[in-house]
């Protein structure tokens, strides 16, 4: 694992966006695995800015998103489909047919998971997968458990994840209790993984996930076994591992 330190969130975002932009420039038809949440917003803002300056072209880029809440329509402002269009897709020249996101409105979980697994297979592999990390070590919505989940699956969200997400909803009961997510096996198939982490509150899980044992109780720890992972984190997130770097 290669570690790149940013001074703060803004610096971390710029450094991570540089890695994604280099992927697009060197391989214009690359497949990007994309993530949502507060962590990647700064990255998307940088990418949009460079696109507006004619430094980036998304016309051949294909994307696959990590996850989507089950039961939220695309036009719900808390759906990940809405998020991606708000922060990136509506602001660059990516083609709608090249965008792939799990369908949160498909009630048949087995059917939707099989469909998305087929999408991932037919797209020919992810060139660069962007990831954040949850306070409990989850990546995507792969929650701590007894075994590493393999492919796309429907997951019951833990209380800690529901609590972390409730600030985005009017009431806690509005927070979805399930989500579709790419599995650990799908994530680990990516040729390159770009992990971004910001904030003092993530310092503990950084140490546990990347300097502790590989265990499904800390899903992100599996990334220790991938041969091309770049961790871009700010000083606060790295504050407990400075002596280990």
Tab-separated table of C-alpha atoms in Angstrom:
chain	number	residue	atom	x	y	z
A	1	UNK	CA	0.000	0.000	0.000
A	2	UNK	CA	1.253	3.418	-0.987
A	3	UNK	CA	0.352	6.235	1.395
A	4	UNK	CA	0.023	9.865	0.253
A	5	UNK	CA	-0.470	12.466	2.958
A	6	UNK	CA	-2.505	15.592	2.425
A	7	UNK	CA	-2.353	18.581	4.738
A	8	UNK	CA	-6.118	18.778	5.030
A	9	UNK	CA	-9.315	17.705	3.249
A	10	UNK	CA	-8.801	20.144	0.380
A	11	UNK	CA	-5.226	18.986	-0.240
A	12	UNK	CA	-6.228	15.325	0.085
A	13	UNK	CA	-9.043	15.842	-2.447
A	14	UNK	CA	-6.726	17.493	-4.967
A	15	UNK	CA	-4.097	14.750	-4.663
A	16	UNK	CA	-6.704	12.005	-5.085
A	17	UNK	CA	-8.336	13.813	-8.035
A	18	UNK	CA	-4.936	13.999	-9.726
A	19	UNK	CA	-4.703	10.194	-9.611
A	20	UNK	CA	-8.150	9.799	-11.197
A	21	UNK	CA	-7.453	12.425	-13.853
A	22	UNK	CA	-4.200	10.671	-14.783
A	23	UNK	CA	-6.193	7.451	-15.260
A	24	UNK	CA	-8.645	9.226	-17.600
A	25	UNK	CA	-5.884	10.913	-19.595
A	26	UNK	CA	-3.778	7.765	-20.050
A	27	UNK	CA	-6.807	5.548	-20.766
A	28	UNK	CA	-9.718	7.635	-22.104
A	29	UNK	CA	-12.116	4.646	-22.104
A	30	UNK	CA	-11.225	3.584	-18.564
A	31	UNK	CA	-13.730	2.043	-16.163
A	32	UNK	CA	-13.995	4.042	-12.955
A	33	UNK	CA	-15.501	2.546	-9.823
A	34	UNK	CA	-17.110	5.484	-8.013
A	35	UNK	CA	-18.142	6.153	-4.431
A	36	UNK	CA	-20.533	8.504	-2.664
A	37	UNK	CA	-20.700	10.213	0.723
A	38	UNK	CA	-19.008	13.345	2.002
A	39	UNK	CA	-15.433	12.117	1.432
A	40	UNK	CA	-15.324	12.209	-2.416
A	41	UNK	CA	-17.183	15.508	-2.930
A	42	UNK	CA	-13.933	17.475	-3.074
A	43	UNK	CA	-12.534	15.042	-5.638
A	44	UNK	CA	-15.556	15.451	-7.896
A	45	UNK	CA	-15.338	19.239	-7.605
A	46	UNK	CA	-11.731	19.112	-8.811
A	47	UNK	CA	-12.599	16.794	-11.702
A	48	UNK	CA	-15.474	19.055	-12.787
A	49	UNK	CA	-13.189	22.104	-12.624
A	50	UNK	CA	-10.561	20.443	-14.810
A	51	UNK	CA	-13.263	19.321	-17.259
A	52	UNK	CA	-14.511	22.912	-17.488
A	53	UNK	CA	-10.949	23.978	-18.278
A	54	UNK	CA	-10.845	21.393	-21.095
A	55	UNK	CA	-8.203	19.356	-19.284
A	56	UNK	CA	-10.401	16.252	-18.989
A	57	UNK	CA	-12.728	14.427	-21.363
A	58	UNK	CA	-15.279	11.956	-19.952
A	59	UNK	CA	-16.857	11.062	-23.305
A	60	UNK	CA	-15.414	7.530	-23.347
A	61	UNK	CA	-15.269	6.944	-19.583
A	62	UNK	CA	-17.460	4.193	-18.167
A	63	UNK	CA	-18.478	4.114	-14.524
A	64	UNK	CA	-19.790	1.616	-12.005
A	65	UNK	CA	-20.983	2.764	-8.610
A	66	UNK	CA	-20.330	0.863	-5.431
A	67	UNK	CA	-23.770	0.894	-3.915
A	68	UNK	CA	-27.296	2.263	-3.650
A	69	UNK	CA	-29.939	2.366	-0.938
A	70	UNK	CA	-32.718	-0.186	-1.416
A	71	UNK	CA	-36.110	1.470	-1.706
A	72	UNK	CA	-35.064	4.988	-2.704
A	73	UNK	CA	-36.100	6.227	-6.180
A	74	UNK	CA	-33.479	7.919	-8.354
A	75	UNK	CA	-35.051	11.352	-7.879
A	76	UNK	CA	-34.858	11.149	-4.078
A	77	UNK	CA	-32.203	13.648	-3.041
A	78	UNK	CA	-30.603	11.057	-0.735
A	79	UNK	CA	-30.245	8.349	-3.367
A	80	UNK	CA	-26.726	7.735	-4.607
A	81	UNK	CA	-27.936	8.039	-8.192
A	82	UNK	CA	-29.071	11.604	-7.364
A	83	UNK	CA	-25.760	12.309	-5.582
A	84	UNK	CA	-23.634	11.211	-8.539
A	85	UNK	CA	-25.612	13.332	-10.998
A	86	UNK	CA	-25.548	16.330	-8.667
A	87	UNK	CA	-21.793	16.298	-8.052
A	88	UNK	CA	-20.359	14.803	-11.244
A	89	UNK	CA	-22.448	13.297	-14.029
A	90	UNK	CA	-24.579	16.373	-14.798
A	91	UNK	CA	-21.459	18.555	-14.934
A	92	UNK	CA	-19.238	16.570	-17.320
A	93	UNK	CA	-19.680	14.913	-20.713
A	94	UNK	CA	-20.021	11.317	-19.565
A	95	UNK	CA	-22.607	9.447	-21.657
A	96	UNK	CA	-25.723	8.267	-19.767
A	97	UNK	CA	-25.388	4.787	-21.269
A	98	UNK	CA	-21.914	4.513	-19.724
A	99	UNK	CA	-23.209	5.085	-16.181
A	100	UNK	CA	-23.966	2.041	-14.034
A	101	UNK	CA	-25.561	2.222	-10.581
A	102	UNK	CA	-27.480	-0.494	-8.691
A	103	UNK	CA	-31.245	-0.108	-9.027
A	104	UNK	CA	-32.511	0.640	-5.542
A	105	UNK	CA	-36.140	0.279	-6.630
A	106	UNK	CA	-35.788	-3.365	-7.628
A	107	UNK	CA	-37.551	-5.252	-4.829
A	108	UNK	CA	-36.220	-8.640	-5.914
A	109	UNK	CA	-32.754	-8.610	-4.345
A	110	UNK	CA	-31.622	-11.803	-6.037
A	111	UNK	CA	-32.592	-10.440	-9.452
A	112	UNK	CA	-30.860	-7.078	-8.960
A	113	UNK	CA	-27.675	-8.601	-7.557
A	114	UNK	CA	-27.469	-10.991	-10.515
A	115	UNK	CA	-28.039	-8.099	-12.929
A	116	UNK	CA	-25.311	-5.949	-11.414
A	117	UNK	CA	-22.856	-8.837	-11.277
A	118	UNK	CA	-23.502	-9.264	-15.003
A	119	UNK	CA	-22.833	-5.537	-15.575
A	120	UNK	CA	-19.505	-5.816	-13.764
A	121	UNK	CA	-18.546	-8.870	-15.782
A	122	UNK	CA	-19.510	-7.415	-19.165
A	123	UNK	CA	-17.749	-4.087	-18.562
A	124	UNK	CA	-14.453	-5.942	-18.494
A	125	UNK	CA	-13.135	-5.016	-15.058
A	126	UNK	CA	-12.615	-1.807	-13.088
A	127	UNK	CA	-9.421	0.099	-13.831
A	128	UNK	CA	-9.571	2.309	-10.747
A	129	UNK	CA	-11.903	1.870	-7.794
A	130	UNK	CA	-12.493	4.854	-5.500
A	131	UNK	CA	-13.313	3.971	-1.889
A	132	UNK	CA	-14.042	5.672	1.383
A	133	UNK	CA	-14.179	3.905	4.737
A	134	UNK	CA	-16.822	3.833	7.455
A	135	UNK	CA	-16.154	4.291	11.150
A	136	UNK	CA	-16.621	0.531	11.596
A	137	UNK	CA	-14.315	-0.297	8.692
A	138	UNK	CA	-16.976	-0.917	6.066
A	139	UNK	CA	-16.183	-0.336	2.397
A	140	UNK	CA	-19.134	0.111	0.121
A	141	UNK	CA	-21.857	-1.247	2.383
A	142	UNK	CA	-19.866	-4.366	3.248
A	143	UNK	CA	-20.458	-4.358	6.979
A	144	UNK	CA	-18.413	-6.183	9.648
A	145	UNK	CA	-19.352	-9.851	9.720
A	146	UNK	CA	-18.142	-13.381	10.022
A	147	UNK	CA	-17.049	-13.800	6.399
A	148	UNK	CA	-16.029	-11.557	3.523
A	149	UNK	CA	-19.028	-11.112	1.207
A	150	UNK	CA	-18.165	-12.115	-2.337
A	151	UNK	CA	-20.179	-10.343	-5.033
A	152	UNK	CA	-23.064	-7.877	-5.250
A	153	UNK	CA	-25.485	-8.466	-2.417
A	154	UNK	CA	-28.280	-6.829	-0.438
A	155	UNK	CA	-27.097	-5.929	3.042
A	156	UNK	CA	-28.888	-5.035	6.266
A	157	UNK	CA	-27.269	-1.834	7.486
A	158	UNK	CA	-25.839	-1.810	11.004
A	159	UNK	CA	-27.020	0.628	13.644
A	160	UNK	CA	-23.689	2.482	13.476
A	161	UNK	CA	-24.105	3.023	9.728
A	162	UNK	CA	-27.736	4.093	10.136
A	163	UNK	CA	-26.683	6.534	12.866
A	164	UNK	CA	-23.883	7.916	10.670
A	165	UNK	CA	-26.317	8.479	7.791
A	166	UNK	CA	-29.319	9.834	9.690
A	167	UNK	CA	-27.970	13.406	9.539
A	168	UNK	CA	-28.837	13.380	5.830
A	169	UNK	CA	-32.502	12.533	6.439
A	170	UNK	CA	-35.360	14.443	8.042
A	171	UNK	CA	-36.091	11.647	10.529
A	172	UNK	CA	-34.125	8.558	11.583
A	173	UNK	CA	-36.979	6.310	10.441
A	174	UNK	CA	-36.490	7.703	6.916
A	175	UNK	CA	-33.010	6.166	6.705
A	176	UNK	CA	-33.138	3.006	4.548
A	177	UNK	CA	-32.362	-0.193	6.421
A	178	UNK	CA	-30.974	-2.057	3.409
A	179	UNK	CA	-28.673	-1.332	0.485
A	180	UNK	CA	-27.301	-3.030	-2.605
A	181	UNK	CA	-23.525	-3.080	-2.640
A	182	UNK	CA	-20.675	-4.440	-4.693
A	183	UNK	CA	-19.048	-7.212	-2.694
A	184	UNK	CA	-15.509	-7.547	-1.434
A	185	UNK	CA	-14.645	-9.939	-4.261
A	186	UNK	CA	-15.849	-7.393	-6.858
A	187	UNK	CA	-13.900	-4.584	-5.193
A	188	UNK	CA	-10.721	-6.644	-4.949
A	189	UNK	CA	-10.849	-7.399	-8.695
A	190	UNK	CA	-10.154	-3.729	-9.502
A	191	UNK	CA	-6.725	-3.185	-11.033
A	192	UNK	CA	-6.061	-0.176	-8.801
A	193	UNK	CA	-7.800	0.954	-5.613
A	194	UNK	CA	-7.792	4.571	-4.448
A	195	UNK	CA	-8.831	4.915	-0.822
A	196	UNK	CA	-9.528	8.362	0.619
A	197	UNK	CA	-9.812	9.100	4.335
A	198	UNK	CA	-10.234	12.414	6.127
A	199	UNK	CA	-10.706	13.523	9.707
A	200	UNK	CA	-9.521	12.764	13.225
A	201	UNK	CA	-12.553	10.559	13.851
A	202	UNK	CA	-11.223	8.089	11.247
A	203	UNK	CA	-7.705	7.839	12.750
A	204	UNK	CA	-8.555	4.810	14.880
A	205	UNK	CA	-10.022	2.768	12.043
A	206	UNK	CA	-7.049	3.632	9.797
A	207	UNK	CA	-4.735	1.994	12.327
A	208	UNK	CA	-7.041	-0.966	12.883
A	209	UNK	CA	-7.745	-1.635	9.199
A	210	UNK	CA	-4.278	-1.200	7.707
A	211	UNK	CA	-1.912	-1.973	10.557
A	212	UNK	CA	-3.898	-4.733	12.239
A	213	UNK	CA	-4.954	-8.262	11.239
A	214	UNK	CA	-6.949	-9.017	8.091
A	215	UNK	CA	-10.394	-9.905	9.390
A	216	UNK	CA	-13.998	-9.679	8.144
A	217	UNK	CA	-14.765	-7.900	11.399
A	218	UNK	CA	-12.919	-4.969	9.765
A	219	UNK	CA	-13.899	-5.296	6.069
A	220	UNK	CA	-11.376	-2.693	4.816
A	221	UNK	CA	-8.522	-4.784	6.211
A	222	UNK	CA	-8.806	-7.041	3.141
A	223	UNK	CA	-7.225	-4.207	1.137
A	224	UNK	CA	-3.894	-5.161	2.716
A	225	UNK	CA	-3.933	-8.131	0.330
A	226	UNK	CA	-4.445	-6.102	-2.859
A	227	UNK	CA	-1.300	-5.438	-4.904
A	228	UNK	CA	-2.090	-1.843	-5.944
A	229	UNK	CA	-3.728	0.308	-3.271
A	230	UNK	CA	-3.117	4.026	-2.860
A	231	UNK	CA	-4.261	5.535	0.428
A	232	UNK	CA	-4.681	9.304	0.267
A	233	UNK	CA	-5.441	10.710	3.699
A	234	UNK	CA	-5.166	13.988	5.520
A	235	UNK	CA	-2.927	14.583	8.521
A	236	UNK	CA	-5.742	14.050	11.020
A	237	UNK	CA	-6.681	10.642	9.609
A	238	UNK	CA	-3.045	9.533	9.734
A	239	UNK	CA	-2.392	10.924	13.203
A	240	UNK	CA	-2.317	7.522	14.934
A	241	UNK	CA	-0.023	5.816	12.408
A	242	UNK	CA	2.654	8.430	11.781
A	243	UNK	CA	5.305	6.253	13.450
A	244	UNK	CA	4.267	3.251	11.340
A	245	UNK	CA	4.665	4.899	7.934
